[in-house]
Structures are given as C-alpha cells and as structure tokens.
Short mmCIF file of C-alpha atoms and ligand atoms in Angstrom, two decimals:
data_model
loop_
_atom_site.label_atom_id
_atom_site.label_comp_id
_atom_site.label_asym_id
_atom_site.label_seq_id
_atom_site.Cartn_x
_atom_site.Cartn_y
_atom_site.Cartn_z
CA UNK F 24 -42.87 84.53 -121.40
CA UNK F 25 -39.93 87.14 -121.97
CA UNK F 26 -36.84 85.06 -121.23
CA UNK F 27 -33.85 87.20 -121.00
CA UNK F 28 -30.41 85.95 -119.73
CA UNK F 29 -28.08 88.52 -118.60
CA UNK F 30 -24.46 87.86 -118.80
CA UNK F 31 -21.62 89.06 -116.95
CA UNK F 32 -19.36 88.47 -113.86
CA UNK F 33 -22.48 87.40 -111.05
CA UNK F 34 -22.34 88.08 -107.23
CA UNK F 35 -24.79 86.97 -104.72
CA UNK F 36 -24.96 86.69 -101.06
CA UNK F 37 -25.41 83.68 -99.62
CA UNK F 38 -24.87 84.24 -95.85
CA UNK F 39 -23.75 87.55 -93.88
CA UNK F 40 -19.75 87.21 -94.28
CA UNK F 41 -17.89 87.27 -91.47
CA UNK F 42 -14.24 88.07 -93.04
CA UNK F 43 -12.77 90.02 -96.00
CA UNK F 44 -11.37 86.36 -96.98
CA UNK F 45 -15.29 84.28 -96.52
CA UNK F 46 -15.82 82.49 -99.68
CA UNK F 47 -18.80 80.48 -98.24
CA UNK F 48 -20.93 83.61 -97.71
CA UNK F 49 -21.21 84.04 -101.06
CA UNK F 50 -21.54 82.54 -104.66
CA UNK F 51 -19.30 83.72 -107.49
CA UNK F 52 -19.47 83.09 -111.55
CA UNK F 53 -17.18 84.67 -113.68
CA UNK F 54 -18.84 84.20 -116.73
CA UNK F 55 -22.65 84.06 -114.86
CA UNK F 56 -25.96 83.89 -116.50
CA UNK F 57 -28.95 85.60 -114.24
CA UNK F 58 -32.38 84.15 -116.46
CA UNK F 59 -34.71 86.10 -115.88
CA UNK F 60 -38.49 85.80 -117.25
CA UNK F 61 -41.92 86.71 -116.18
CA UNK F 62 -40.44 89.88 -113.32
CA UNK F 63 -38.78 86.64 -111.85
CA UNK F 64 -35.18 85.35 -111.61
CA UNK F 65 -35.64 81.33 -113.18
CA UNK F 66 -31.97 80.48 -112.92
CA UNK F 67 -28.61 81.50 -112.31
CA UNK F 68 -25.08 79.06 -113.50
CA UNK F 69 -22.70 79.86 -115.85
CA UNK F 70 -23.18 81.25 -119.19
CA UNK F 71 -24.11 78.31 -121.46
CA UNK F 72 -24.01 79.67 -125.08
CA UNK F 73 -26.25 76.36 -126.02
CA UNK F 74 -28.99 76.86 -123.86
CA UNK F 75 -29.01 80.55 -124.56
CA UNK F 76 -29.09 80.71 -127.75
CA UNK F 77 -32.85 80.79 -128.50
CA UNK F 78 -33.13 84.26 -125.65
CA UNK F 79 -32.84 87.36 -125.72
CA UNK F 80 -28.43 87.62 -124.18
CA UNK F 81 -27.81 91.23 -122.82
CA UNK F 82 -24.39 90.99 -122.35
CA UNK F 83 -22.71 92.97 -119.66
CA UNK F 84 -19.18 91.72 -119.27
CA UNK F 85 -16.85 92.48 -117.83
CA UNK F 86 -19.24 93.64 -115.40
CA UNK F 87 -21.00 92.57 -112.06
CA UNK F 88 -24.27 91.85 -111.71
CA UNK F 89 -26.21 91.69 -108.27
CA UNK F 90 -29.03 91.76 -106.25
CA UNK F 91 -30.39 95.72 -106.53
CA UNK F 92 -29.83 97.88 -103.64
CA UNK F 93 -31.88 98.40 -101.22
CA UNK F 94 -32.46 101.28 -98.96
CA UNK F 95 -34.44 100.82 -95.99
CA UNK F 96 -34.88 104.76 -94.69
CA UNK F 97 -35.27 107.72 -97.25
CA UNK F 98 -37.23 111.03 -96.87
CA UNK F 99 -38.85 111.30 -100.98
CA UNK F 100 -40.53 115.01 -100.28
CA UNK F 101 -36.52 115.83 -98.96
CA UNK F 102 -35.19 115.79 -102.67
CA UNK F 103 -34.77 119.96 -102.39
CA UNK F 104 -33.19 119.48 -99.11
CA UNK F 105 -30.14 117.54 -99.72
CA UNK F 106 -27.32 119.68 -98.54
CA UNK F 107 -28.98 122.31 -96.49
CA UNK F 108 -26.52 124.22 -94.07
CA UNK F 109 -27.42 124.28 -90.54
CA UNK F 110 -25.62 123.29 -87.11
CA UNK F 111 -27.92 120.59 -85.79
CA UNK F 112 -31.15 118.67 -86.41
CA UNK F 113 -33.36 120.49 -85.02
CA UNK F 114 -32.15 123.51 -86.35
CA UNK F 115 -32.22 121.85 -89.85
CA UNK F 116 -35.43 120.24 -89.12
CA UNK F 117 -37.22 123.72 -88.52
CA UNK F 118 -35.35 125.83 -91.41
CA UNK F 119 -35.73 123.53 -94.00
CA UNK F 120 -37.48 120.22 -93.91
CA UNK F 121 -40.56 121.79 -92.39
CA UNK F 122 -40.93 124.20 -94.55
CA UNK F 123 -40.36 122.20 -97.65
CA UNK F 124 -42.77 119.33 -96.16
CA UNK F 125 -44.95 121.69 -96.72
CA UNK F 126 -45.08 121.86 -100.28
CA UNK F 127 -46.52 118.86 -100.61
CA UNK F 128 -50.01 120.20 -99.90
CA UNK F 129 -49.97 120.35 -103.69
CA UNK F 130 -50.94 116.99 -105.29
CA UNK F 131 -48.75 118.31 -108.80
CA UNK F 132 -45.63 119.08 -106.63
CA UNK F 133 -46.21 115.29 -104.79
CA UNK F 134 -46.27 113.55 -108.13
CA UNK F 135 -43.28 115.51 -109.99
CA UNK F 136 -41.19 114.95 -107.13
CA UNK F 137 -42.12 111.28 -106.79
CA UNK F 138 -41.59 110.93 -110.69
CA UNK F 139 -38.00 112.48 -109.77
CA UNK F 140 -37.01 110.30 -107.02
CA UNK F 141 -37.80 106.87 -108.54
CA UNK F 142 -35.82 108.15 -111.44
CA UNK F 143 -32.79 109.19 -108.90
CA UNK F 144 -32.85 105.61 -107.22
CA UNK F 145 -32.75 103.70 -110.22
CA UNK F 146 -29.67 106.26 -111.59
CA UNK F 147 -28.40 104.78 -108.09
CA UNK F 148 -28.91 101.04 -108.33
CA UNK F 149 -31.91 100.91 -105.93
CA UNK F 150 -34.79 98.76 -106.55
CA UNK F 151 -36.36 99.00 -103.26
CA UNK F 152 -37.00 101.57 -100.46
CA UNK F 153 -38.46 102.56 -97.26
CA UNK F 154 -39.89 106.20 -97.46
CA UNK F 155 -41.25 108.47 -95.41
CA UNK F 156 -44.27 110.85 -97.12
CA UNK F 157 -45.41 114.04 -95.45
CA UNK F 158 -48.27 114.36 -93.94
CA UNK F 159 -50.11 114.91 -96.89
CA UNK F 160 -52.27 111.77 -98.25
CA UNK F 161 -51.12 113.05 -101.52
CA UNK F 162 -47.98 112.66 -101.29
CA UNK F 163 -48.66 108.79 -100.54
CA UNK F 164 -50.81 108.65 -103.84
CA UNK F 165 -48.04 109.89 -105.69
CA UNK F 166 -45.24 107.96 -104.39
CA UNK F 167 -47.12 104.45 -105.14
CA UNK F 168 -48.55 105.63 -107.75
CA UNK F 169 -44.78 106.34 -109.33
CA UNK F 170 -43.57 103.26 -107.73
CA UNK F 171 -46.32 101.32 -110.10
CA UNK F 172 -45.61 102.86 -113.03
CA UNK F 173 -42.09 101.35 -112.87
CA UNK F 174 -43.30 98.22 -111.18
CA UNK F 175 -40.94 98.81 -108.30
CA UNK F 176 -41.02 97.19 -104.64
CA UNK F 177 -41.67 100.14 -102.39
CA UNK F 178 -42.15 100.70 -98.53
CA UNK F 179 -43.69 103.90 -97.50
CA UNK F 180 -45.96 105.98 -95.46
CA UNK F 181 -48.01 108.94 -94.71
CA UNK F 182 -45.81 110.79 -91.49
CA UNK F 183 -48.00 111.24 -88.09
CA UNK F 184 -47.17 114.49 -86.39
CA UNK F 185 -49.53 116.71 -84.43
CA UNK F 186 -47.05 118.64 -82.82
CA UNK F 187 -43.73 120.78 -82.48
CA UNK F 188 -43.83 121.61 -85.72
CA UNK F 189 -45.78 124.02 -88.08
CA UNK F 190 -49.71 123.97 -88.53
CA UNK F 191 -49.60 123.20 -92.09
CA UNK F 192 -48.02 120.21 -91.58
CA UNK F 193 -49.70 118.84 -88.67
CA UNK F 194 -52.91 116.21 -88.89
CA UNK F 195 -54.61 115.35 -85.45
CA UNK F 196 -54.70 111.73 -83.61
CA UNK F 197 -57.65 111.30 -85.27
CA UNK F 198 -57.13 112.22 -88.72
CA UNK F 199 -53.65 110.83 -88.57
CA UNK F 200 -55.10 107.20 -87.67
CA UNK F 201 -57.98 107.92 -90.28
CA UNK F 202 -56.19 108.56 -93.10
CA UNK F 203 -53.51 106.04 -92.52
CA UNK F 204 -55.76 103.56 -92.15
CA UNK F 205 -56.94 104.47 -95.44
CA UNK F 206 -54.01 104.57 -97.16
CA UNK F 207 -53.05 101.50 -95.30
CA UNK F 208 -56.23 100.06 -96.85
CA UNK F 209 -56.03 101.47 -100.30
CA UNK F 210 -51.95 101.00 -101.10
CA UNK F 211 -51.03 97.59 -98.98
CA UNK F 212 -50.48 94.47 -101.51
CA UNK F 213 -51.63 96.48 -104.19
CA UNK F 214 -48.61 95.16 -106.88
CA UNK F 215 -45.47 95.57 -104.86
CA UNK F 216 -46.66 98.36 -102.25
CA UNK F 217 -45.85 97.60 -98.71
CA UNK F 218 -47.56 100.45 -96.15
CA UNK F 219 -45.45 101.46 -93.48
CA UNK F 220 -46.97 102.93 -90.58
CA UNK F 221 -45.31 106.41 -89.82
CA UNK F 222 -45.33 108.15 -86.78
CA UNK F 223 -42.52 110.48 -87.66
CA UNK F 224 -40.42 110.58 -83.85
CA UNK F 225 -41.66 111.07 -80.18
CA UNK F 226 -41.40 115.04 -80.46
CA UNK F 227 -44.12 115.43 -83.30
CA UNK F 228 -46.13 113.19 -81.82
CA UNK F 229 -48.80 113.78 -78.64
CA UNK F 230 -49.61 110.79 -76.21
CA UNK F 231 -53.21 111.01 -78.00
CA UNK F 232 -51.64 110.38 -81.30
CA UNK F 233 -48.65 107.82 -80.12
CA UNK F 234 -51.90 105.57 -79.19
CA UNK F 235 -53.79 105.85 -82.00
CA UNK F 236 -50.36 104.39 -83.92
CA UNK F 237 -50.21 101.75 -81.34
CA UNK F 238 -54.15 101.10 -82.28
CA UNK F 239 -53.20 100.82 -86.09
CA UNK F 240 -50.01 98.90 -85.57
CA UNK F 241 -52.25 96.32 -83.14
CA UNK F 242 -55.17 96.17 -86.47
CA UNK F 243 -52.49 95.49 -88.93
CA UNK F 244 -49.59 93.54 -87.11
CA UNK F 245 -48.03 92.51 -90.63
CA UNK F 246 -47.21 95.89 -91.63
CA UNK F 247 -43.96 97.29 -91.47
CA UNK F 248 -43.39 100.63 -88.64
CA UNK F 249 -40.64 102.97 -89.25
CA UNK F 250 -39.89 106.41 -86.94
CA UNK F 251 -36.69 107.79 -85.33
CA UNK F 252 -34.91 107.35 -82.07
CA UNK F 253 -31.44 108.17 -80.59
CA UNK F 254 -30.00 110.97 -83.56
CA UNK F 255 -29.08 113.65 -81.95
CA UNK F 256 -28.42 115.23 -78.04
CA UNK F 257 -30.53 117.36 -78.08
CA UNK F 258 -33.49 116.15 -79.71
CA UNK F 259 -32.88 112.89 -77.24
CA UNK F 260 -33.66 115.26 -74.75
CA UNK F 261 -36.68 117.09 -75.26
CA UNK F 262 -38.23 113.42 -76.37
CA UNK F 263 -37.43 112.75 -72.57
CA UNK F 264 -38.97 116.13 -71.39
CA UNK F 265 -42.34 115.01 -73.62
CA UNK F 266 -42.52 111.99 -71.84
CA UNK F 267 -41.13 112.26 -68.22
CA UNK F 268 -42.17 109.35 -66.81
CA UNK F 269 -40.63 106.47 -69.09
CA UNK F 270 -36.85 105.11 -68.53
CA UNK F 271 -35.56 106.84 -72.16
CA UNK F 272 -36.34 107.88 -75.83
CA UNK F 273 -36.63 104.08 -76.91
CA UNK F 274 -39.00 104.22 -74.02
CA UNK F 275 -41.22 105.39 -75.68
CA UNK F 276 -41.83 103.29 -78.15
CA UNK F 277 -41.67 100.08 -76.14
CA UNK F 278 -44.71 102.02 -73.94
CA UNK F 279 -46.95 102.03 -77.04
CA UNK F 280 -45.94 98.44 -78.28
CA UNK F 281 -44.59 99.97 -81.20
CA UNK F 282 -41.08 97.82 -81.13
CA UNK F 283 -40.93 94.42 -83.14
CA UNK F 284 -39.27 92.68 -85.68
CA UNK F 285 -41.16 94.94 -88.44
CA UNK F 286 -40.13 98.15 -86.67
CA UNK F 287 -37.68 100.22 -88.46
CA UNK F 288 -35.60 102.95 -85.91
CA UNK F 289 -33.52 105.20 -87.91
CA UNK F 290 -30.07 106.25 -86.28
CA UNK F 291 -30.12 104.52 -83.06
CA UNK F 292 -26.97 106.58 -82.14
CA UNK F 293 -27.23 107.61 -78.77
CA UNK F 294 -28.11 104.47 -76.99
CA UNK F 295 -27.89 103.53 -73.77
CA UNK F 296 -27.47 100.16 -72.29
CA UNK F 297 -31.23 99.47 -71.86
CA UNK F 298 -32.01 100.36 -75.07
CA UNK F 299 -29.50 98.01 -76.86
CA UNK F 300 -30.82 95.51 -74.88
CA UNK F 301 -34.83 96.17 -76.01
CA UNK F 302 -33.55 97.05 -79.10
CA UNK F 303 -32.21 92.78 -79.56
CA UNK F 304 -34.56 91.62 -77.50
CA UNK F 305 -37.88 93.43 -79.94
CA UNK F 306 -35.98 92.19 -82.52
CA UNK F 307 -36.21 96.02 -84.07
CA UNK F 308 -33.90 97.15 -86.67
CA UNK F 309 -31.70 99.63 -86.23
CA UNK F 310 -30.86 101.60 -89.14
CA UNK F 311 -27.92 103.17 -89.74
CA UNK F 312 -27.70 106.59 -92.09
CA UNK F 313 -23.98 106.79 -92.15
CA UNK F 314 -24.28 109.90 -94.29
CA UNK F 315 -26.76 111.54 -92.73
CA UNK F 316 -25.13 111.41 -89.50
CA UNK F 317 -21.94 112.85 -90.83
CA UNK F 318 -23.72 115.45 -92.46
CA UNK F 319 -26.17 116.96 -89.60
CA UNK F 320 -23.17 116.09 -86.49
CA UNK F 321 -25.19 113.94 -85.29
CA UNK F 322 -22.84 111.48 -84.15
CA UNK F 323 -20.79 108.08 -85.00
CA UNK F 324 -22.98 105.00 -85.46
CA UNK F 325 -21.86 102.26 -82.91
CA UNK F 326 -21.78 99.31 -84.87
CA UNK F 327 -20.01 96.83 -82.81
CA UNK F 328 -21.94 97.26 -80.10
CA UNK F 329 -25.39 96.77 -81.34
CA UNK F 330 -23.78 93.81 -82.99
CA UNK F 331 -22.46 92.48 -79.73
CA UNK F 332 -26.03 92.98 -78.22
CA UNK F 333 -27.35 90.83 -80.94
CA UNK F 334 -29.11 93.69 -82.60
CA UNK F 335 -30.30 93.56 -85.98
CA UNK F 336 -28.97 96.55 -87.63
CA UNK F 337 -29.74 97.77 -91.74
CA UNK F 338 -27.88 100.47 -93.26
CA UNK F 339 -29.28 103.47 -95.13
CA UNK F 340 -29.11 107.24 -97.34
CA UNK F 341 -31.56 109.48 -94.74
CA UNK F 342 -32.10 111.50 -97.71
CA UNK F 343 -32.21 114.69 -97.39
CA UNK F 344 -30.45 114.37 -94.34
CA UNK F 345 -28.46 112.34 -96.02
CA UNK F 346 -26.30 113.87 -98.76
CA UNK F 347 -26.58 111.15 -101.64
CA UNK F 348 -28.08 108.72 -103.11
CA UNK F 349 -25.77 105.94 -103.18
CA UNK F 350 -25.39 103.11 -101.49
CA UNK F 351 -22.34 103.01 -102.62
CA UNK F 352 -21.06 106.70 -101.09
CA UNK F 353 -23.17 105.66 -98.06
CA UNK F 354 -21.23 102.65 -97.38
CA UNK F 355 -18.27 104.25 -97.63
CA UNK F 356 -18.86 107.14 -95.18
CA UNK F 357 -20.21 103.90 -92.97
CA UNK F 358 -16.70 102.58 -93.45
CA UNK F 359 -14.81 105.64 -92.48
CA UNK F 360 -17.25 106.14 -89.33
CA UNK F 361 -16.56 102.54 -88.30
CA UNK F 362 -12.26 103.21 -88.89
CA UNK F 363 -12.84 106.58 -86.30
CA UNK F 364 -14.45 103.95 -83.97
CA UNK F 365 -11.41 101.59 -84.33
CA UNK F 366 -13.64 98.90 -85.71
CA UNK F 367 -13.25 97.36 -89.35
CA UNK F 368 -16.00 96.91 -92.23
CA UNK F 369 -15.32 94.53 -94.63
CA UNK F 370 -15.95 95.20 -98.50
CA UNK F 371 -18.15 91.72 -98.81
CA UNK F 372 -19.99 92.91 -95.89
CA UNK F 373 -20.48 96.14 -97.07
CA UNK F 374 -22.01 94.34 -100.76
CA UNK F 375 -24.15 92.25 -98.32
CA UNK F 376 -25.50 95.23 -96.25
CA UNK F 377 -27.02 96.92 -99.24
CA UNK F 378 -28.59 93.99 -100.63
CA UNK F 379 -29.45 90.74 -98.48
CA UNK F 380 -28.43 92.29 -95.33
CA UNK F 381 -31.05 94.77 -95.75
CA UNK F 382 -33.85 92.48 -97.26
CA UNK F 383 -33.49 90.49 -94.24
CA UNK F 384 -34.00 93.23 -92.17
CA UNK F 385 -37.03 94.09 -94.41
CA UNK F 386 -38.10 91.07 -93.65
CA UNK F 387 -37.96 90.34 -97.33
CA UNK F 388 -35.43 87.65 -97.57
CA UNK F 389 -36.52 85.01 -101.04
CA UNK F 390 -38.40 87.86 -103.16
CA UNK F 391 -35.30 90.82 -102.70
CA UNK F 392 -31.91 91.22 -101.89
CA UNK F 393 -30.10 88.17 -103.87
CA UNK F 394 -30.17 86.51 -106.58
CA UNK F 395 -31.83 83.24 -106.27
CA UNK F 396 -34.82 81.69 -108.37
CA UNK F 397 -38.65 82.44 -107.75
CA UNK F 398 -36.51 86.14 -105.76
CA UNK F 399 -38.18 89.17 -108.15
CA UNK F 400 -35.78 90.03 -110.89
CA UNK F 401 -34.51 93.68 -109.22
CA UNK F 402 -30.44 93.51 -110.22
CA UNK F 403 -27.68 96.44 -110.52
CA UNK F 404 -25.10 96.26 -112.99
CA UNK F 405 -21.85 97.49 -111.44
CA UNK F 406 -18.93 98.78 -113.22
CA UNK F 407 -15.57 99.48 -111.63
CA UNK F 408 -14.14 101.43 -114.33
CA UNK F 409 -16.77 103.93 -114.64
CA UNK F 410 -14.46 106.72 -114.32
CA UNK F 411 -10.46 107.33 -115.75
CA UNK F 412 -8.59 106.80 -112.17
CA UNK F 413 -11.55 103.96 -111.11
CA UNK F 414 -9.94 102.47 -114.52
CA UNK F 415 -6.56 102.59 -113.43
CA UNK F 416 -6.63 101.74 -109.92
CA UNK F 417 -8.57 98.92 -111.06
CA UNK F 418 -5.19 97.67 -113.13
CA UNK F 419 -3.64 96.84 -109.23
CA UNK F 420 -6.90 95.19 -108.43
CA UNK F 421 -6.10 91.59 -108.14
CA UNK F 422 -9.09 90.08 -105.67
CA UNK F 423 -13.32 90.46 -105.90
CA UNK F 424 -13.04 92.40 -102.84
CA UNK F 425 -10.33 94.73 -103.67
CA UNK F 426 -13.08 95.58 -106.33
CA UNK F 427 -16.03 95.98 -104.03
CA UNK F 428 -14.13 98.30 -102.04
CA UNK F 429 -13.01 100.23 -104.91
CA UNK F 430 -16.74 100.34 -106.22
CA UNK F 431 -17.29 100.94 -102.37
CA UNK F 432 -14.45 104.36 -101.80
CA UNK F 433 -14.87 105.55 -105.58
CA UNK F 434 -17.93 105.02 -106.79
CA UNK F 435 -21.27 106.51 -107.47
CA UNK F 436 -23.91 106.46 -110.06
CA UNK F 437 -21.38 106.36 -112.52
CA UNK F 438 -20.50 103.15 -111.29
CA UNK F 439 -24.27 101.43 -112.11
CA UNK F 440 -23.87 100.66 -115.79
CA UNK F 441 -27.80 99.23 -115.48
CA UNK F 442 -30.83 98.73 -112.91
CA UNK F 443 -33.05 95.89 -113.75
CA UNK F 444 -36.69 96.30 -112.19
CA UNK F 445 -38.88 93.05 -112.34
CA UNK F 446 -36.26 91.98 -115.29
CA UNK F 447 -36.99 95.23 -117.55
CA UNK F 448 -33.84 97.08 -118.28
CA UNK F 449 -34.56 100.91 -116.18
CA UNK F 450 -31.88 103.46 -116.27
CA UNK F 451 -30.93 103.14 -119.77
CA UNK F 452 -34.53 103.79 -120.49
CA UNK F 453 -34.33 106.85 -118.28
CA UNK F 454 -33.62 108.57 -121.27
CA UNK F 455 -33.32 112.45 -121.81
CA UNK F 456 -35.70 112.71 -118.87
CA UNK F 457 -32.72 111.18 -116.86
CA UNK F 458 -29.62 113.57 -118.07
CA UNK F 459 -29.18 116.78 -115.72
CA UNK F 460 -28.62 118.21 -119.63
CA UNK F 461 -32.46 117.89 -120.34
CA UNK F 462 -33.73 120.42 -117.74
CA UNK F 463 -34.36 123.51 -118.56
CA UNK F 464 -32.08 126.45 -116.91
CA UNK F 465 -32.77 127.50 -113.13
CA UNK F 466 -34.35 130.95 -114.61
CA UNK F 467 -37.10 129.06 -116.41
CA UNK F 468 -38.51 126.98 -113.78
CA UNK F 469 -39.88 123.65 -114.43
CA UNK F 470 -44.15 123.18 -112.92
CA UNK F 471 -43.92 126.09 -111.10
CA UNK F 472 -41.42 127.32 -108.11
N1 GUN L 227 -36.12 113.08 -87.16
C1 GUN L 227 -37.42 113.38 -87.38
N2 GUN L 227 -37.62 113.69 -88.68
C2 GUN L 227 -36.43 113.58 -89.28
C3 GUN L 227 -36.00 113.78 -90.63
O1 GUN L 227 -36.77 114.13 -91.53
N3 GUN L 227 -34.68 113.57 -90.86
C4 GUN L 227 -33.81 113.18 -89.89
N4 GUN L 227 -32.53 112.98 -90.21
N5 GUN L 227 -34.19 113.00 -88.62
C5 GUN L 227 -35.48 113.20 -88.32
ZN1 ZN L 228 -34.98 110.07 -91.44
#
C-alpha cells in the first residue's frame, strides 16, 4: 500500500461546537500527522519522526490540514452563469440559466464543463458535492464520469422539469422517471457516485411528474432527494397558485412524500411556522446558500430559528446563483447575513459547517467530513498567509479561531495550499490546465462558443 503521512498543524471536528471558546468539539495537533494509505485515513497523532521515517512525509507546516469541504447544493451546467445581472430569480432564472441549461444538449459541452468544475472545486478545497445536472442524461454521464476520473465522492442528478420553462429543456413525467431511473441504475454505488433524485422546484414540475418522483423516491428510499423551496416572494407564490389546494410551498413536497432525512431543500428562506415545524419533524435539511441569496435578493437566511425548531440545516455555494466557489467566501457572507439578523456565527462553527456539519447532513458522517480512521482520505490544506495583508494580520493572530475567521473574512482559493482526494495530492497536479494563464484569449474560443 501507498503510505503517506502528511504533516502539519491538524484540525478535526469532533462534535458541532457550541462556543467560539469549545475545546471539546474538536481535536487539535500542532505538529499532526494525518496517515493516509490505500484512499483511506489509517491514523492521525502527532508527528512521530520514528515511525515515519520509512513513508513517504509531505510536509505542510505551518499549515492546517482538515477534513475537505463539502458542498451540499451546486448547479455544475451554471459555471457561465456566475454573476449574471438581473433583479430577481425568476427573472434570472428565464434570462440566463434557461437558456444556458440548454447547452447541455451537447454531450462535448457536458463533459468540458464537467472537466472544468471538478477542477474549480478542488482549486476550492472541495472534495465532495451535491449537483444538480440539466435535464439532459448527458450531462449526468459527464459529471460522474469526471467525478471518476479524479476518484471524487459526488452527489448528483438529472433535473425533472416539464414545465414553465423552455421546450428544449423540458422531459415529460414519463421520460423524466425513465431516464432517472436509469441513471439512478447505471451511476448509484458505482465508485463513489451517489444519485440524487432531482425534481428541480414545484414550478417546473406538473402534478403528473411530482408523482412519478414520489414513485422513484418510494423504489429507491436510500437515495438522496434534493429540489428548492422558500427562495424568493415571488416564486413562493406562483408555487402556491400551481398547487391551490395544499397549506404552502413545503406543502408540496410533504403531499408527494418527498420530505425525509435524505431530502435536501435549498434556501428554505421564506418559511412559515408550519413549515419549520415539517421541516424538524421530516428530519429534511435545509440548506443554506448564503451567497446566492445575497446575490439574487432573495432574502436573509434565518438561522436561529430553524435551529430553535430543531431543524437540521447544511450550508452551501448555489453556484451560479451563487457567486463563488468557496466555502470559505460563502461562510463569510453566511456570517455577515447572520450579524444583519443580530445573531452570531462562530469561526469553529463555521470550520464545522463546511466539513462534518455538512457530512452529517449528507448523511455521510465516518467516510467524509473529518478526519478519523477507516473516513476516505479527502483533506484541504489551509494557509492563512496566502496573501501579503492575510500575512500580516495573521502577526496579531494569537488563538486557532482568530485564524479560522481570518481564513473565514479573507480567504479564498488562495488560501487552499492543497486538496487531497482519496489521499492523492489534486490541485498541485492541476497543472497548466488549472492556471487562468493557460487558456487561450476570449477571441479564440476554446471547443466551440
Ligand atoms: N430554483 C429553481 N432552480 C434554481 C436554480 O437553478 N438556482 C436557484 N438559485 N434557484 C432555483
Ligand atoms: Zn440551486
């Protein structure tokens, strides 16, 4: 077996903290050892120059090293989206995403833009995602097919929409259950591919096609559902106007059996009492895209509240709604939204959001999200001197937490000195492929417009 043991400062969660000063919630080595072999973490203690001295020692001091990030809600055919200028959702839904959804028709355009955005998260630190596909079986192909090339842990699915939307990016309640059944079929356990069953939101999807989801989620009650809910006024109420008769938009899901502890809601902004309480009682996650909601107007995440009602709640980019990447930036805009509601984020529990916070609400607590042995050997290497005034400000940093939160306000990609996927070293292998220097100039193209 390839033993490697990578050295540095270590960080793992051990427990959701509950204060910026909770030393039990997680586990701390200053000069840490994470040995990894086989795609697998074996141990972690401190560095022991003995025992390591017949491996392979990366060193990465003065460094951290964690658990990789993890991002439970990203759109990959939204790459050319990021930062498109509208007033609402809707608005930006129709103008842009739509039409770019589109696109993916095109098997070669699926696969270079897969190729692109595995690339992009590990630049960002993020072993593992949720993702939403188009409609286009495609565009499923290509994003596990680019998730196995780098061996990485990936949640996705082919969107469900027959409706309110444009005719070349619609499939039918048949179709829709047909091929994601198939993809279902063909993808699911295959290496680390986990098939998420899509039905994209209430307003692209008919009664006739909300119960052929609820058909597919009741044939494979192990797999993972993801849609949206409660983002935005307006779309909150023509989801009510599609579906008079229920008590509101979360409503709608509960009618089809579609809530559950594998059920992923992205935004969950616009609640109302009833639907916090379905929303803890289903067990559902609610995910917050800090980011995204910033960016579109949607509205400020309530965090306390779903927290008081018990909800379990996972935080996420909503790329290309969301406008980056980063965990990092996202966590940081999730900060300021919480500070406008008068409530307080705490740098460890921002650190445990992005990694064991959201494996547990992946429901992949042991193999992701922290650093313990047998857990698959997915790790960022964080650096909070990445840039000249991160280096200075980090001279006044006296406390781990004062440097989480600088990582946190600061940084970006810059900050992720190294991703490890299944132990293998990634971004520094990203190569020239990786540098914005390598592409060729906007005139030239590159595949085709
Ligand atoms: N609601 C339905 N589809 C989308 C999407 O692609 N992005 C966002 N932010 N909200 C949605
Ligand atoms: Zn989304």
């Amino acid at each position: 077996m390839d033993v490697k043991v990578l050295r540095g400062r270590v960080l793992s969660f051990l427990e959701e903290p509950q204060a910026i000063d909770d030393v039990a919630s997680y586990r701390y080595i200053e000069d840490g050892a994470v040995v990894v072999g086989g795609g697998k973490i074996l141990m972690i203690g401190e560095f022991n120059a003995k025992a390591a001295a017949q491996h392979e020692v990366i060193d990465h001091r003065p460094y951290l090293v964690m658990a990789g990030f993890i991002d439970p809600h990203i759109h990959f055919p939204q790459m050319q989206v990021i930062g498109s200028y509208a007033a609402n959702l809707l608005e930006w839904l129709n103008t842009y995403t739509f039409v770019e959804e589109q696109r993916f028709a095109d098997p070669a355009h699926s696969t270079r833009i897969a190729s692109k955005f595995f690339d992009e998260l590990i630049r960002h630190g993020t072993t593992t995602a949720s993702a939403y596909c188009t409609i286009h079986p495609n565009s499923v192909d290509a994003f596990f097919g680019e998730a196995a090339k780098r061996d990485m842990l990936m949640l996705g699915g082919k969107v469900m929409m027959d409706r309110n939307a444009p005719a070349g990016l619609c499939d039918t309640p048949q179709s829709g259950y047909d091929e994601s059944k198939a993809l279902l079929e063909k993808w699911h356990g295959q290496g680390r591919a986990h098939y998420v069953i899509t039905p994209r939101f209430a307003i692209t999807s008919s009664h006739e096609q909300m119960e052929m989801a609820e058909a597919l989620a009741r044939e494979y009650p192990d797999n993972h559902i993801q849609t949206h809910v409660d983002e935005n006024l307006a779309e909150v109420e023509f989801a009510r106007e599609l579906f008079p008769n229920l008590p509101d938009y979360l409503g709608i899901y509960e009618r089809y059996h579609l809530l559950g502890p594998k059920t992923l809601l992205g935004h969950c902004i616009h609640l109302t009492h009833r639907e916090c309480e379905v929303l803890a009682a289903t067990r559902s996650v609610a995910v917050w895209c800090p980011t995204s909601n910033l960016f579109i107007g949607s509205g400020l995440f309530d965090h306390d509240r779903l927290h008081a009602h018990g909800a379990r709640i996972a935080v996420a980019t909503d790329v290309g709604g969301g406008s980056s990447y980063s965990m990092l930036r996202t966590l940081d805009e999730g900060y300021k939204v919480m500070q406008l509601r008068g409530q307080r984020l705490n740098p460890l529990r921002s650190f445990y959001m992005m990694t064991l916070g959201n494996a547990r609400a992946l429901s992949l607590e042991g193999r992701i999200g922290a650093l313990t042995p047998g857990a698959d050997a997915d790790l960022v290497v964080l650096d909070a001197r990445a840039t000249p005034q991160m280096a200075l400000r980090m001279e006044a940093v006296d406390s781990l937490a004062n440097e989480l939160f600088l990582l946190q306000t600061c940084g970006d990609d810059r900050a992720v000195a190294e991703t490890y996927v299944m132990g293998r070293a990634m971004k520094s292998g990203l190569g020239a492929q990786g540098r914005v220097s390598a592409l060729p100039s906007p005139l030239e193209g590159e595949g085709g417009a």
